[in-house]
Coordinates of C-alpha atoms and ligand atoms in Angstrom, one line a residue:
M1 CA 51.9 40.6 85.0
I2 CA 52.2 42.1 81.5
A3 CA 51.3 45.8 81.4
E4 CA 48.8 46.9 78.8
V5 CA 50.3 47.7 75.4
V6 CA 49.5 51.3 74.6
P7 CA 49.5 52.7 71.1
F8 CA 52.9 53.9 70.3
E9 CA 53.8 57.5 70.0
R10 CA 57.5 57.2 70.6
I11 CA 60.0 54.4 70.8
E12 CA 60.9 55.5 74.3
S13 CA 57.5 54.1 75.4
P14 CA 58.4 50.5 75.8
L15 CA 56.3 47.4 76.7
V16 CA 56.9 47.0 80.5
I17 CA 56.8 43.6 82.1
D18 CA 56.8 43.9 85.8
E19 CA 57.6 40.3 86.7
A20 CA 60.9 38.5 87.0
F21 CA 62.5 37.1 83.8
E22 CA 64.8 34.2 84.2
L23 CA 67.8 34.2 81.9
E24 CA 69.5 31.2 80.3
S25 CA 72.2 31.6 83.0
G26 CA 69.6 31.2 85.8
E27 CA 70.0 34.9 86.8
L28 CA 66.9 37.0 87.2
L29 CA 65.9 40.4 85.7
P30 CA 63.2 41.8 88.0
R31 CA 61.7 44.0 85.3
L32 CA 61.8 44.2 81.6
E33 CA 61.3 47.1 79.2
I34 CA 61.1 46.3 75.5
A35 CA 61.3 49.1 73.0
F36 CA 59.7 48.2 69.7
E37 CA 58.1 49.6 66.6
T38 CA 55.5 48.2 64.2
W39 CA 54.4 48.7 60.6
G40 CA 51.0 47.6 59.1
S41 CA 48.2 45.8 60.8
L42 CA 47.8 42.4 62.4
N43 CA 45.1 40.2 60.8
A44 CA 42.3 38.6 62.7
A45 CA 44.2 35.3 62.9
G46 CA 47.3 37.0 64.2
D47 CA 49.5 35.2 61.7
N48 CA 50.6 37.8 59.1
A49 CA 53.5 39.0 61.3
V50 CA 57.1 39.5 60.2
Y51 CA 59.7 39.8 62.9
I52 CA 62.9 41.7 62.1
C53 CA 66.0 40.9 64.2
H54 CA 68.5 43.7 64.3
A55 CA 72.3 43.6 64.3
L56 CA 74.8 44.7 66.9
T57 CA 74.3 48.4 67.0
G58 CA 70.9 48.5 65.4
D59 CA 67.6 49.5 67.0
A60 CA 63.8 49.0 66.6
H61 CA 63.6 51.7 64.0
A62 CA 64.0 49.5 61.0
G63 CA 61.9 51.6 58.7
S64 CA 60.2 55.0 58.5
S65 CA 56.5 55.8 59.1
G66 CA 56.0 53.0 61.7
S67 CA 54.2 53.1 65.0
A68 CA 56.9 55.5 66.4
G69 CA 55.6 58.1 64.0
S70 CA 59.0 59.0 62.7
V71 CA 59.7 59.7 59.1
R72 CA 63.4 59.4 59.7
P73 CA 64.7 56.5 57.4
G74 CA 65.2 53.3 59.3
W75 CA 68.2 51.1 59.1
W76 CA 66.4 48.6 56.7
E77 CA 64.5 51.3 54.9
G78 CA 65.1 49.7 51.5
L79 CA 63.3 46.4 52.5
I80 CA 60.3 47.9 54.2
G81 CA 57.5 49.8 52.5
S82 CA 55.0 49.8 49.8
G83 CA 56.0 47.5 46.9
R84 CA 59.1 46.2 48.8
A85 CA 59.5 42.6 50.1
L86 CA 58.3 43.6 53.6
D87 CA 55.1 45.6 52.7
P88 CA 53.0 47.0 55.5
E89 CA 50.0 46.6 53.2
N90 CA 50.3 42.8 53.6
H91 CA 52.4 42.2 56.7
Y92 CA 52.4 43.3 60.3
I93 CA 56.0 44.0 60.8
V94 CA 57.6 44.2 64.2
C95 CA 61.1 45.1 65.3
A96 CA 62.3 45.4 68.9
N97 CA 65.5 46.6 70.5
L98 CA 67.7 43.8 71.9
L99 CA 68.0 42.8 75.5
G100 CA 71.3 44.3 76.6
S101 CA 71.2 47.1 74.1
C102 CA 70.9 50.8 74.8
Y103 CA 67.9 52.0 72.7
G104 CA 65.1 51.5 75.2
T105 CA 65.2 47.8 76.1
T106 CA 66.6 46.8 79.4
G107 CA 70.4 46.7 79.4
P108 CA 73.5 47.6 81.4
A109 CA 72.7 51.3 81.3
S110 CA 69.3 50.6 83.0
I111 CA 68.5 51.0 86.6
D112 CA 68.4 47.8 88.7
P113 CA 65.1 48.1 90.6
R114 CA 66.5 46.0 93.4
T115 CA 69.3 48.5 94.2
E116 CA 67.9 51.6 92.4
D117 CA 71.4 52.0 91.0
L118 CA 72.8 51.6 87.5
Y119 CA 73.4 47.9 86.5
A120 CA 76.6 48.6 84.7
M121 CA 78.7 45.4 84.8
T122 CA 76.4 43.8 87.4
F123 CA 73.9 43.3 84.5
P124 CA 73.8 39.6 83.9
Q125 CA 75.3 38.3 80.6
V126 CA 72.5 37.7 78.1
T127 CA 72.4 35.3 75.1
T128 CA 70.6 35.1 71.8
R129 CA 68.2 32.6 73.5
D130 CA 67.3 35.2 76.1
M131 CA 66.8 37.8 73.3
I132 CA 64.3 35.8 71.4
R133 CA 62.4 34.8 74.5
V134 CA 62.0 38.5 75.4
H135 CA 60.8 39.1 71.8
R136 CA 58.4 36.2 72.1
L137 CA 56.9 37.9 75.2
L138 CA 56.4 41.1 73.1
L139 CA 54.8 39.2 70.2
D140 CA 52.4 37.5 72.6
A141 CA 51.5 40.8 74.1
L142 CA 50.8 42.2 70.6
G143 CA 48.6 39.2 69.8
V144 CA 50.8 37.5 67.2
T145 CA 49.9 33.8 67.0
R146 CA 52.5 32.8 64.5
L147 CA 55.3 34.5 62.5
E148 CA 54.9 34.4 58.8
L149 CA 58.6 35.3 58.6
V150 CA 61.5 36.0 60.8
I151 CA 64.4 37.7 59.2
G152 CA 67.7 39.5 60.2
G153 CA 71.3 40.0 59.3
S154 CA 74.6 39.5 61.3
L155 CA 73.7 39.2 65.0
G156 CA 70.1 39.4 63.6
G157 CA 70.9 36.3 61.5
M158 CA 72.2 34.5 64.6
Q159 CA 68.9 35.3 66.3
V160 CA 66.9 33.9 63.4
W161 CA 68.7 30.6 63.8
Q162 CA 68.0 30.6 67.5
W163 CA 64.3 31.4 66.8
L164 CA 64.2 28.4 64.4
V165 CA 65.6 26.0 66.9
D166 CA 63.8 27.3 70.0
E167 CA 60.3 28.1 68.5
P168 CA 59.8 25.5 65.7
D169 CA 56.0 25.7 65.6
Y170 CA 55.8 29.5 65.8
I171 CA 57.6 30.3 62.5
A172 CA 56.4 29.6 58.9
N173 CA 59.4 31.0 57.0
A174 CA 62.9 32.2 58.1
V175 CA 65.7 34.2 56.4
P176 CA 69.0 34.3 58.3
I177 CA 71.4 36.6 56.5
A178 CA 75.2 36.5 57.1
G179 CA 74.8 35.1 60.6
S180 CA 76.0 31.7 61.8
L181 CA 74.7 28.8 63.9
Q182 CA 77.5 29.2 66.4
G183 CA 79.8 32.2 67.1
S184 CA 82.9 31.3 65.1
P185 CA 86.4 31.6 66.7
W186 CA 87.1 34.3 64.0
V187 CA 84.1 36.4 65.3
I188 CA 85.1 35.7 68.9
A189 CA 88.7 36.9 68.2
L190 CA 87.6 40.1 66.6
N191 CA 85.1 40.8 69.4
Q192 CA 87.7 40.2 72.0
V193 CA 90.1 42.8 70.5
A194 CA 87.2 45.3 70.3
R195 CA 86.3 44.7 74.0
Q196 CA 89.9 45.1 75.0
A197 CA 90.0 48.4 73.2
I198 CA 87.1 49.5 75.5
Y199 CA 88.5 48.0 78.7
N200 CA 91.9 49.7 78.1
D201 CA 90.3 53.2 77.9
P202 CA 90.9 54.8 81.4
A203 CA 87.3 56.2 81.2
W204 CA 85.9 52.6 81.2
Q205 CA 85.8 52.5 85.0
L206 CA 84.3 49.0 84.9
G207 CA 81.2 50.5 83.2
R208 CA 80.4 52.9 86.1
Y209 CA 80.3 56.1 84.2
N210 CA 77.8 58.8 83.3
G211 CA 77.6 60.2 79.8
R212 CA 79.8 58.9 77.0
G213 CA 82.4 57.0 79.1
P214 CA 85.2 55.3 77.2
S215 CA 84.8 57.1 73.9
S216 CA 88.2 56.5 72.5
G217 CA 88.0 52.8 73.4
L218 CA 84.6 52.5 71.7
A219 CA 85.7 54.4 68.7
L220 CA 88.7 52.0 68.3
A221 CA 86.4 49.0 68.7
R222 CA 84.2 50.4 65.9
M223 CA 87.2 51.0 63.7
I224 CA 88.3 47.4 64.1
A225 CA 84.8 46.1 63.4
M226 CA 84.4 48.4 60.4
I227 CA 87.3 46.7 58.6
S228 CA 85.5 43.3 59.1
Y229 CA 82.3 44.8 57.8
R230 CA 83.8 45.8 54.4
S231 CA 86.2 44.2 51.9
D232 CA 89.6 44.7 50.4
R233 CA 87.9 45.2 47.0
Q234 CA 85.7 47.9 48.3
F235 CA 88.5 49.8 50.1
W236 CA 90.5 49.7 46.9
Q237 CA 87.5 51.0 44.8
R238 CA 86.5 53.6 47.3
F239 CA 89.8 54.9 48.8
G240 CA 92.7 53.4 46.9
R241 CA 95.9 54.8 48.3
D242 CA 94.5 58.3 48.2
L243 CA 95.5 60.8 51.0
A244 CA 92.9 62.8 52.8
E245 CA 94.9 65.9 52.2
P246 CA 97.2 65.4 49.2
G247 CA 100.7 67.0 49.7
T248 CA 103.2 68.3 47.2
G249 CA 106.1 66.0 47.7
E250 CA 106.7 62.3 46.7
L251 CA 106.2 61.3 50.4
P252 CA 103.1 62.4 52.3
E253 CA 103.6 65.2 54.9
P254 CA 104.3 63.8 58.4
G255 CA 101.0 62.9 60.1
A256 CA 99.0 63.0 56.8
N257 CA 96.2 60.4 56.8
F258 CA 95.2 58.1 54.0
Q259 CA 91.5 58.4 53.0
V260 CA 90.8 55.0 54.5
E261 CA 92.3 56.1 57.9
S262 CA 90.1 59.3 57.8
Y263 CA 87.1 57.1 57.0
L264 CA 87.7 54.8 60.0
D265 CA 88.2 57.8 62.3
H266 CA 84.9 59.2 61.1
Q267 CA 83.1 55.9 61.7
G268 CA 84.6 55.5 65.2
Q269 CA 83.4 59.0 66.2
K270 CA 80.0 58.5 64.7
L271 CA 79.4 55.4 66.8
V272 CA 80.5 57.1 70.0
E273 CA 77.8 59.7 69.5
R274 CA 75.1 57.0 69.3
F275 CA 76.0 53.9 71.2
D276 CA 76.9 52.8 74.7
A277 CA 80.2 50.9 75.3
R278 CA 78.6 48.7 78.0
S279 CA 76.0 47.4 75.5
Y280 CA 78.8 46.9 73.0
V281 CA 80.6 44.6 75.5
Y282 CA 77.4 42.6 76.4
L283 CA 76.2 42.2 72.9
T284 CA 79.5 41.2 71.4
R285 CA 79.8 38.6 74.2
A286 CA 76.3 37.3 73.3
M287 CA 77.6 36.8 69.8
D288 CA 80.5 34.8 71.1
L289 CA 78.2 32.7 73.3
H290 CA 75.7 32.1 70.5
D291 CA 75.4 28.4 69.8
V292 CA 72.1 26.9 68.8
A293 CA 73.4 23.4 69.9
R294 CA 73.6 24.5 73.5
G295 CA 71.2 22.4 75.5
S296 CA 71.1 19.7 72.8
A297 CA 73.2 16.5 72.4
S298 CA 74.6 17.7 69.1
L299 CA 74.2 20.4 66.4
D300 CA 72.2 18.0 64.3
E301 CA 69.8 17.2 67.2
A302 CA 69.2 21.0 67.6
L303 CA 68.6 21.5 63.8
A304 CA 66.4 18.4 63.6
R305 CA 63.8 20.4 65.6
I306 CA 63.4 23.0 62.8
R307 CA 60.0 22.9 61.0
S308 CA 60.0 26.1 59.1
R309 CA 61.1 26.9 55.5
V310 CA 64.5 28.4 55.5
M311 CA 66.4 30.5 53.0
A312 CA 69.9 31.4 54.3
I313 CA 71.6 34.3 52.5
G314 CA 75.4 34.6 52.4
I315 CA 77.5 37.5 50.9
D316 CA 80.2 36.6 48.5
S317 CA 82.7 39.2 49.9
D318 CA 81.8 38.8 53.6
V319 CA 85.0 38.4 55.7
L320 CA 83.1 38.3 59.1
Y321 CA 80.5 35.6 58.5
Y322 CA 82.1 33.9 55.5
P323 CA 79.5 32.6 52.9
H324 CA 80.8 29.0 53.4
E325 CA 79.3 29.1 56.9
M326 CA 75.9 29.9 55.6
R327 CA 76.2 27.3 52.8
A328 CA 77.3 24.6 55.2
A329 CA 74.4 25.3 57.5
V330 CA 72.0 24.9 54.6
E331 CA 73.7 21.7 53.5
R332 CA 73.3 20.3 57.0
L333 CA 69.6 21.2 57.0
I334 CA 69.1 19.5 53.6
G335 CA 70.9 16.5 55.0
L336 CA 68.3 16.5 57.7
R337 CA 65.6 16.7 55.0
K338 CA 64.6 20.2 55.9
A339 CA 63.1 22.7 53.5
A340 CA 66.2 24.8 53.1
S341 CA 67.8 26.8 50.3
Y342 CA 70.9 29.1 49.9
R343 CA 71.2 32.4 48.0
E344 CA 74.2 34.6 47.8
I345 CA 74.4 38.4 47.5
Q346 CA 77.1 39.6 45.0
S347 CA 78.6 42.8 46.3
P348 CA 81.9 44.6 47.0
Y349 CA 80.4 45.8 50.3
G350 CA 81.4 42.8 52.4
H351 CA 79.3 42.0 55.5
D352 CA 77.5 45.4 55.2
A353 CA 76.0 44.3 51.9
F354 CA 72.8 43.2 53.9
L355 CA 72.3 47.0 54.6
V356 CA 73.0 48.1 51.1
E357 CA 72.1 45.6 48.3
Y358 CA 68.3 46.1 48.4
D359 CA 67.6 45.1 44.8
Q360 CA 69.1 41.7 45.4
L361 CA 67.6 41.3 48.9
N362 CA 64.1 42.4 47.8
A363 CA 64.1 39.9 44.9
M364 CA 65.4 37.0 47.1
V365 CA 62.9 37.6 49.9
R366 CA 60.0 38.1 47.6
D367 CA 60.8 34.9 45.6
F368 CA 61.1 33.0 48.8
L369 CA 57.8 34.1 50.2
E370 CA 56.0 33.5 46.9
G371 CA 57.5 30.1 46.7
G372 CA 56.0 29.2 50.0
R373 CA 52.5 30.2 48.8
S374 CA 52.6 28.1 45.6
Ligands
COA1 N1 87.0 60.3 55.3 C1 86.1 60.6 56.3 N2 84.8 60.3 56.2 C2 84.4 59.7 55.1 C3 85.3 59.4 54.0 C4 86.7 59.7 54.2 N3 87.5 59.4 53.3 N4 84.6 58.8 53.1 C5 83.3 58.7 53.5 N5 83.2 59.3 54.7 C6 82.0 59.5 55.5 C7 80.9 60.3 54.7 O1 81.1 61.6 54.9 C8 79.7 59.7 55.5 O2 79.6 60.4 56.7 P1 78.1 60.6 57.4 O3 77.5 59.2 57.5 O4 78.5 61.2 58.7 O5 77.3 61.5 56.5 C9 80.0 58.3 55.7 O6 81.4 58.2 55.7 C10 79.5 57.4 54.5 O7 80.1 56.2 54.6 P2 79.2 54.9 55.1 O8 78.5 55.2 56.3 O9 80.2 53.8 55.2 O10 78.2 54.8 53.9 P3 78.1 53.6 52.9 O11 77.1 54.1 51.9 O12 79.4 53.1 52.5 O13 77.4 52.5 53.8 C11 75.7 51.7 55.3 C12 76.0 52.4 53.9 C13 74.2 51.7 55.3 C14 76.2 50.3 55.3 C15 76.3 52.5 56.4 O14 75.9 53.8 56.4 C16 76.0 51.9 57.7 O15 74.9 52.0 58.3 N6 76.9 51.3 58.3 C17 76.7 50.6 59.6 C18 77.7 49.6 59.7 C19 77.2 48.5 60.6 O16 76.9 48.8 61.8 N7 77.1 47.3 60.1 C20 76.5 46.3 60.8 C21 77.4 45.2 60.9 S1 76.8 44.1 62.2

């Protein structure tokens, strides 16, 4: 039975579904909580909705002034708002925290109602397919009959591809950004090193901790990831070979840090203050397992199901989800006679450009949506 959706005051008030949810693995979650936020109003037909898929450490708070009532800027603030590509005047915008994450949706830090104990590593592994099925339940509960647009970057982009293959009749337009059809061996390798950093922290305790837990392991995982989120060009421009505390001699003082080292330390510490290591483990594994062809005879058979307009966006300097992956996906769709196009963000920011280059993103998404109306 689906509980009544109450008007949202705080993100901490999730949609609660008190019936068992079967995961792709066949395992059951007896109860689901889905934390979400909305902007704008749903039209009478229920088909002006935009669904935003967030990335690895993101949350439902994609923009400010949504149903959570917070004026704090959201992580996609530059894309959501009056006059921007995702305008609450025209769209009903929804973003929900991912299954397995730690911002209010059921995950490894939740209590298992069967044991009344922390799930920790007894939480079943979730997949991008599970994530979108959970979000479909939410959209059904909100009265959305069809998505005008589904959009997201990175792990969010992976979810967009999964939406396209699994829910072909539910989506008019889709924009996957810097996110692939299948977790690449490159992404799996980086994720594995990050997880090992967490497992090797003595505070990991197989995920059975209270409070912060393996903070040095999670910080190291984030530092590794941050390198893959940026680019050689940006690090030169931003830090060069500068020292954090310049010395007087030819050689730096022993123990002196370069600016780039100090930056990575800072980013590691920042994540520890806001994210749970268990969710980091589960969500990176979901990225590894992501494969839209799973359950189909081939990748082409899976992609042949797509019925939406697709604009895939790559980033010229991305060294995590290389732009050639996005281009190749679009070429494959065109080969299957699908309505697909490719655009590329030009930026020194690397993978993180999807969180920064708003002028380019707004123009691309606006053009794409207008093209669909003509
Ligand atoms: N030493 C120490 N700290 C430094 C530094 C240095 N040499 N140079 C900058 N910093 C700190 C700044 O003080 C600032 O700290 P604060 O955030 O605590 O105020 C921070 O680094 C600014 O850098 P950054 O966060 O990288 O800002 P940016 O403008 O380069 O990037 C975003 C903008 C939106 C991409 C970034 O803020 C963000 O959200 N990153 C998330 C990365 C992420 O999760 N990507 C998703 C990939 S799936």
